Short mmCIF file of C-alpha atoms in Angstrom, two decimals:
data_model
loop_
_atom_site.label_atom_id
_atom_site.label_comp_id
_atom_site.label_asym_id
_atom_site.label_seq_id
_atom_site.Cartn_x
_atom_site.Cartn_y
_atom_site.Cartn_z
CA MET A 1 -14.98 23.93 -18.70
CA THR A 2 -17.34 24.57 -21.63
CA ASP A 3 -15.80 28.02 -22.14
CA LEU A 4 -12.33 26.49 -22.14
CA ILE A 5 -13.24 23.96 -24.79
CA GLU A 6 -15.07 26.52 -26.91
CA THR A 7 -11.87 28.58 -27.19
CA ALA A 8 -10.02 25.55 -28.53
CA ARG A 9 -12.69 24.20 -30.87
CA PRO A 10 -11.09 22.02 -33.56
CA ALA A 11 -11.66 23.11 -37.13
CA GLY A 12 -14.92 21.72 -38.46
CA ALA A 13 -16.20 20.58 -35.06
CA SER A 14 -19.87 21.32 -34.42
CA ARG A 15 -21.36 22.51 -31.16
CA THR A 16 -22.73 18.98 -30.66
CA ASP A 17 -19.25 17.50 -31.08
CA MET A 18 -17.81 19.96 -28.58
CA GLY A 19 -20.60 19.10 -26.16
CA LYS A 20 -19.60 15.43 -26.38
CA ILE A 21 -15.95 16.31 -25.78
CA ALA A 22 -16.86 18.44 -22.76
CA ALA A 23 -19.06 15.66 -21.36
CA ALA A 24 -16.31 13.06 -21.84
CA ALA A 25 -13.69 15.26 -20.16
CA GLY A 26 -16.03 16.10 -17.28
CA LEU A 27 -16.90 12.44 -16.73
CA ALA A 28 -13.21 11.51 -16.65
CA VAL A 29 -12.47 14.25 -14.10
CA LEU A 30 -15.32 13.16 -11.81
CA LEU A 31 -14.39 9.48 -11.94
CA TRP A 32 -10.67 10.13 -11.44
CA ALA A 33 -11.41 12.34 -8.45
CA SER A 34 -13.48 9.56 -6.91
CA ALA A 35 -10.61 7.11 -7.46
CA PHE A 36 -8.41 8.92 -4.92
CA VAL A 37 -11.13 8.47 -2.30
CA ALA A 38 -11.78 4.83 -3.18
CA ILE A 39 -8.07 3.97 -3.01
CA ARG A 40 -7.77 5.66 0.36
CA GLY A 41 -10.82 3.77 1.59
CA ILE A 42 -9.66 0.25 0.67
CA GLY A 43 -5.88 0.66 0.40
CA HIS A 44 -5.37 -0.55 3.97
CA ALA A 45 -6.70 -3.99 3.08
CA LEU A 46 -4.87 -4.62 -0.21
CA SER A 47 -1.19 -3.96 -0.89
CA PRO A 48 -0.30 -1.45 -3.65
CA ALA A 49 0.68 -3.89 -6.40
CA PRO A 50 -2.10 -6.47 -5.77
CA LEU A 51 -4.70 -3.68 -5.69
CA ALA A 52 -3.36 -2.33 -8.98
CA LEU A 53 -3.49 -5.84 -10.47
CA LEU A 54 -7.10 -6.35 -9.39
CA ARG A 55 -8.17 -2.89 -10.61
CA LEU A 56 -6.52 -3.22 -14.02
CA GLY A 57 -7.62 -6.84 -14.42
CA ILE A 58 -11.24 -5.87 -13.85
CA ALA A 59 -10.83 -2.98 -16.29
CA ALA A 60 -9.32 -5.30 -18.90
CA VAL A 61 -12.20 -7.75 -18.57
CA THR A 62 -14.78 -4.94 -18.76
CA LEU A 63 -13.22 -3.46 -21.89
CA THR A 64 -12.87 -6.91 -23.48
CA VAL A 65 -16.61 -7.50 -23.00
CA ILE A 66 -17.31 -4.12 -24.62
CA ALA A 67 -14.91 -4.95 -27.48
CA VAL A 68 -16.71 -8.25 -28.12
CA ALA A 69 -20.06 -6.49 -28.07
CA ARG A 70 -18.73 -3.95 -30.56
CA ARG A 71 -17.17 -6.73 -32.64
CA ALA A 72 -13.84 -4.95 -32.34
CA VAL A 73 -11.79 -7.91 -31.15
CA ARG A 74 -9.81 -8.16 -34.40
CA VAL A 75 -7.28 -5.37 -34.20
CA ARG A 76 -4.43 -4.81 -36.62
CA LEU A 77 -1.60 -2.83 -35.10
CA SER A 78 1.78 -1.86 -36.42
CA ARG A 79 4.80 -2.78 -34.34
CA LYS A 80 5.27 0.90 -33.47
CA ALA A 81 1.68 1.29 -32.28
CA PHE A 82 1.91 -1.79 -30.05
CA LEU A 83 5.21 -0.63 -28.51
CA LEU A 84 3.70 2.77 -27.76
CA ILE A 85 0.68 1.14 -26.11
CA ALA A 86 2.96 -1.12 -24.08
CA ALA A 87 5.11 1.84 -23.00
CA TYR A 88 2.29 3.96 -21.62
CA ALA A 89 0.60 0.86 -20.16
CA VAL A 90 3.70 0.11 -18.09
CA LEU A 91 4.43 3.72 -17.09
CA TRP A 92 0.94 5.12 -16.60
CA LEU A 93 -1.57 2.31 -16.06
CA ALA A 94 0.71 -0.01 -14.07
CA GLY A 95 3.48 2.18 -12.63
CA TYR A 96 1.33 5.20 -11.77
CA THR A 97 -1.37 3.04 -10.19
CA VAL A 98 1.07 1.18 -7.94
CA ALA A 99 2.84 4.41 -6.91
CA LEU A 100 -0.46 6.13 -6.12
CA ASN A 101 -1.73 3.15 -4.12
CA ALA A 102 1.46 3.22 -2.08
CA GLY A 103 1.36 6.99 -1.66
CA GLU A 104 -2.18 7.00 -0.33
CA ARG A 105 -1.11 4.73 2.49
CA HIS A 106 0.73 7.77 3.86
CA ALA A 107 -1.24 10.76 2.50
CA ASP A 108 -4.96 11.55 2.56
CA ALA A 109 -6.92 11.51 -0.69
CA GLY A 110 -7.03 15.29 -1.06
CA THR A 111 -3.29 15.78 -0.57
CA ALA A 112 -2.53 12.95 -2.99
CA ALA A 113 -4.78 14.53 -5.63
CA LEU A 114 -3.10 17.92 -5.15
CA LEU A 115 0.38 16.45 -5.62
CA VAL A 116 -0.52 14.25 -8.58
CA ASN A 117 -2.05 17.26 -10.32
CA LEU A 118 1.47 18.58 -10.88
CA ALA A 119 1.46 16.27 -13.91
CA PRO A 120 0.25 18.97 -16.39
CA LEU A 121 3.21 21.12 -15.36
CA LEU A 122 5.59 18.20 -15.89
CA VAL A 123 4.04 17.62 -19.33
CA ALA A 124 4.69 21.26 -20.24
CA VAL A 125 8.32 21.04 -19.08
CA ALA A 126 8.89 17.77 -20.94
CA ALA A 127 7.33 19.18 -24.10
CA GLY A 128 9.62 22.20 -23.87
CA LYS A 129 12.67 19.97 -23.47
CA PHE A 130 11.97 17.06 -25.81
CA LEU A 131 9.46 18.42 -28.32
CA GLY A 132 11.16 21.74 -28.96
CA GLU A 133 8.34 23.88 -27.56
CA GLY A 134 10.75 25.96 -25.49
CA PHE A 135 10.35 27.50 -22.03
CA SER A 136 8.16 30.57 -21.80
CA ARG A 137 8.25 33.09 -18.98
CA SER A 138 4.89 31.81 -17.70
CA LEU A 139 6.25 28.26 -17.59
CA ILE A 140 9.27 29.31 -15.53
CA VAL A 141 7.18 31.42 -13.12
CA GLY A 142 4.51 28.73 -12.80
CA SER A 143 7.16 26.10 -12.12
CA LEU A 144 8.64 28.12 -9.27
CA VAL A 145 5.21 28.73 -7.72
CA ALA A 146 4.25 25.06 -7.99
CA LEU A 147 7.56 23.92 -6.53
CA GLY A 148 6.99 26.29 -3.62
CA GLY A 149 3.60 24.70 -3.02
CA THR A 150 5.11 21.23 -3.16
CA ALA A 151 7.75 22.27 -0.64
CA LEU A 152 5.02 23.55 1.68
CA ILE A 153 3.11 20.25 1.44
CA ALA A 154 6.34 18.37 2.08
CA THR A 155 7.03 20.56 5.12
CA GLY A 156 3.69 19.62 6.65
CA ALA A 157 4.17 15.96 5.78
CA THR A 158 7.69 15.89 7.24
CA ALA A 159 6.38 17.37 10.47
CA GLN A 160 4.03 14.38 10.68
CA ARG A 161 6.75 11.97 9.46
CA ASP A 162 4.72 11.13 6.36
CA TRP A 163 7.20 12.42 3.77
CA ALA A 164 7.16 9.01 2.05
CA GLY A 165 3.63 9.74 0.85
CA VAL A 166 4.78 13.00 -0.75
CA LEU A 167 7.62 11.29 -2.61
CA LEU A 168 5.40 8.46 -3.83
CA CYS A 169 2.70 10.88 -5.04
CA LEU A 170 5.33 12.94 -6.86
CA LEU A 171 6.58 9.73 -8.49
CA ALA A 172 2.99 8.99 -9.51
CA ALA A 173 2.75 12.50 -11.05
CA ALA A 174 5.94 11.91 -13.05
CA LEU A 175 4.68 8.56 -14.36
CA TYR A 176 1.31 10.16 -15.15
CA ALA A 177 3.01 12.89 -17.19
CA ALA A 178 5.17 10.41 -19.10
CA GLY A 179 2.10 8.32 -19.84
CA VAL A 180 0.12 11.29 -21.17
CA MET A 181 2.90 12.28 -23.56
CA ILE A 182 3.26 8.74 -24.89
CA GLN A 183 -0.51 8.30 -25.13
CA LYS A 184 -0.87 11.45 -27.23
CA VAL A 185 1.56 10.00 -29.77
CA THR A 186 -0.14 6.60 -29.55
CA LEU A 187 -3.51 8.08 -30.48
CA ARG A 188 -2.09 9.10 -33.85
CA HIS A 189 -1.84 5.41 -34.74
CA VAL A 190 -4.84 3.80 -33.02
CA ASP A 191 -8.28 4.80 -31.75
CA GLY A 192 -8.79 5.70 -28.10
CA PHE A 193 -10.83 2.65 -27.11
CA THR A 194 -8.34 0.17 -28.55
CA ALA A 195 -5.43 2.00 -26.90
CA ILE A 196 -7.04 1.89 -23.45
CA TRP A 197 -8.30 -1.68 -23.86
CA LEU A 198 -4.96 -3.16 -24.92
CA GLY A 199 -3.15 -0.91 -22.44
CA CYS A 200 -5.14 -2.40 -19.55
CA VAL A 201 -4.41 -5.91 -20.84
CA VAL A 202 -0.67 -5.22 -21.05
CA ALA A 203 -0.62 -3.59 -17.61
CA THR A 204 -2.45 -6.59 -16.11
CA VAL A 205 0.09 -8.98 -17.63
CA VAL A 206 2.95 -6.91 -16.21
CA LEU A 207 1.46 -7.20 -12.71
CA LEU A 208 0.72 -10.95 -12.86
CA PRO A 209 3.67 -11.84 -10.55
CA TRP A 210 1.55 -10.43 -7.69
CA VAL A 211 -1.31 -12.92 -8.25
CA PRO A 212 -0.36 -15.17 -5.25
CA GLN A 213 -0.24 -12.18 -2.90
CA LEU A 214 -3.56 -10.87 -4.25
CA VAL A 215 -5.25 -14.25 -3.73
CA GLY A 216 -3.99 -14.40 -0.16
CA GLU A 217 -5.21 -10.89 0.66
CA LEU A 218 -8.61 -11.43 -0.97
CA ARG A 219 -9.24 -14.41 1.31
CA VAL A 220 -9.42 -12.13 4.32
CA ALA A 221 -10.76 -9.01 2.60
CA SER A 222 -14.26 -7.77 3.31
CA THR A 223 -17.04 -7.52 0.72
CA GLY A 224 -16.73 -3.74 0.81
CA VAL A 225 -13.06 -3.92 -0.16
CA VAL A 226 -13.82 -6.19 -3.11
CA LEU A 227 -16.65 -3.94 -4.28
CA GLY A 228 -14.35 -0.94 -3.97
CA ALA A 229 -11.78 -2.62 -6.21
CA VAL A 230 -14.50 -3.50 -8.73
CA TYR A 231 -15.60 0.14 -8.74
CA LEU A 232 -12.01 1.27 -9.41
CA GLY A 233 -11.67 -1.15 -12.30
CA VAL A 234 -14.98 -0.44 -14.02
CA PHE A 235 -15.50 3.29 -13.49
CA PRO A 236 -12.31 5.37 -12.98
CA THR A 237 -10.24 2.97 -15.13
CA ALA A 238 -12.35 1.41 -17.90
CA ILE A 239 -14.89 4.22 -18.32
CA GLY A 240 -12.74 7.13 -17.10
CA PHE A 241 -9.72 6.41 -19.30
CA THR A 242 -11.92 5.66 -22.32
CA ALA A 243 -13.71 9.00 -21.90
CA TRP A 244 -10.38 10.79 -21.53
CA ALA A 245 -8.95 9.13 -24.66
CA TYR A 246 -12.07 10.19 -26.60
CA ALA A 247 -11.52 13.83 -25.61
CA LEU A 248 -7.72 13.72 -25.99
CA ARG A 249 -7.96 12.40 -29.55
CA ARG A 250 -10.14 15.40 -30.49
CA MET A 251 -8.47 18.24 -28.54
CA ASP A 252 -5.10 19.80 -27.92
CA ALA A 253 -3.43 18.03 -24.98
CA GLY A 254 -2.31 21.24 -23.28
CA ARG A 255 -5.76 22.80 -23.34
CA LEU A 256 -7.50 19.61 -22.26
CA SER A 257 -5.09 19.03 -19.37
CA ALA A 258 -6.31 22.29 -17.80
CA VAL A 259 -9.65 20.57 -17.13
CA THR A 260 -7.91 18.27 -14.65
CA TYR A 261 -7.39 21.25 -12.33
CA ALA A 262 -10.84 20.37 -10.97
CA VAL A 263 -9.75 16.89 -9.82
CA PRO A 264 -8.16 17.93 -6.48
CA ALA A 265 -11.11 20.12 -5.51
CA VAL A 266 -13.57 17.30 -6.19
CA SER A 267 -11.31 14.81 -4.37
CA VAL A 268 -11.04 17.02 -1.30
CA LEU A 269 -14.84 17.42 -1.23
CA LEU A 270 -15.51 13.68 -1.65
CA SER A 271 -12.83 12.80 0.90
CA TRP A 272 -14.45 15.14 3.41
CA LEU A 273 -17.96 13.81 2.77
CA LEU A 274 -17.14 10.09 2.59
CA LEU A 275 -14.01 9.64 4.72
CA ALA A 276 -14.19 12.67 7.03
CA GLU A 277 -10.71 13.63 5.83
CA ILE A 278 -9.38 17.01 4.77
CA PRO A 279 -5.76 17.97 4.06
CA THR A 280 -3.79 19.80 6.75
CA ALA A 281 -3.40 23.58 6.61
CA TYR A 282 0.01 23.03 5.01
CA GLY A 283 -1.60 20.72 2.45
CA LEU A 284 -4.43 23.10 1.57
CA VAL A 285 -2.22 26.20 1.20
CA GLY A 286 0.49 24.24 -0.60
CA GLY A 287 -2.11 22.64 -2.86
CA VAL A 288 -3.52 26.03 -3.82
CA LEU A 289 0.01 27.18 -4.70
CA CYS A 290 0.57 24.01 -6.77
CA LEU A 291 -2.63 24.53 -8.75
CA THR A 292 -1.86 28.23 -9.19
CA GLY A 293 1.60 27.36 -10.51
CA VAL A 294 0.19 24.82 -12.95
CA ALA A 295 -2.42 27.34 -14.16
CA VAL A 296 0.23 30.04 -14.66
CA SER A 297 2.49 27.62 -16.53
CA ARG A 298 -0.30 26.82 -19.00
CA ARG A 299 -0.92 30.46 -19.94
CA ARG A 300 -0.19 31.16 -23.59
#
């Protein structure tokens, strides 16, 4: 990861600055990988939308406390900046989280991480279509390889009648990609911490209609489930997304997205150690093809 970042060092950035960027990106990857395992572990007790509401609500409270401590509660935003924050909050923070929670009710943590990690490929395709970056030969080849891997994962899931998990995880990947593109534009108008903080607040407000259901499910939930939700809100969401925004503001999005290739590997390892789960043979082979396709698509 350090070698990757060194090759894309921004002009004027010192080795210390690049070390901070590498540390922030690495922390985000580790925390996001753990989120797949945590969701899988407690997702049976809380429905997708209520779990997303609790996770984002805890994240919003955590970031608000940090904002008060930093005396950053007075924020002046242009109308454009607020609309951009609201857009990626709805698509990424709220929509992606609900879709992933639902998907992991049907797919193990490792398989979900493998499918969601198609997002960098979707970002590259969207950038080629909407930002005028074009479609290189590597992008076309990588897309075909990744689609083949997805088909293989879907084949294994269909055999087990769990194809719904594949579709939901692919939806999560699409929402993830849309959120990353919007967030990159958002960070031109506001700092990373403010973007994540207000994004979590907006996403929480969007999910408020599920408060009654969340209250009912929490009444019968175990302490472990509640602690798991608190972990998701504080670490993968509040800290993880803040660390990612710090790195994204200081690095090229395409280069930085390559770091997320490590997420599925870490998720599979954690899922095996903590939940005694590993993807099926179809999932492992298909996941390798997906990651290979994404890597090929990002070649310059």
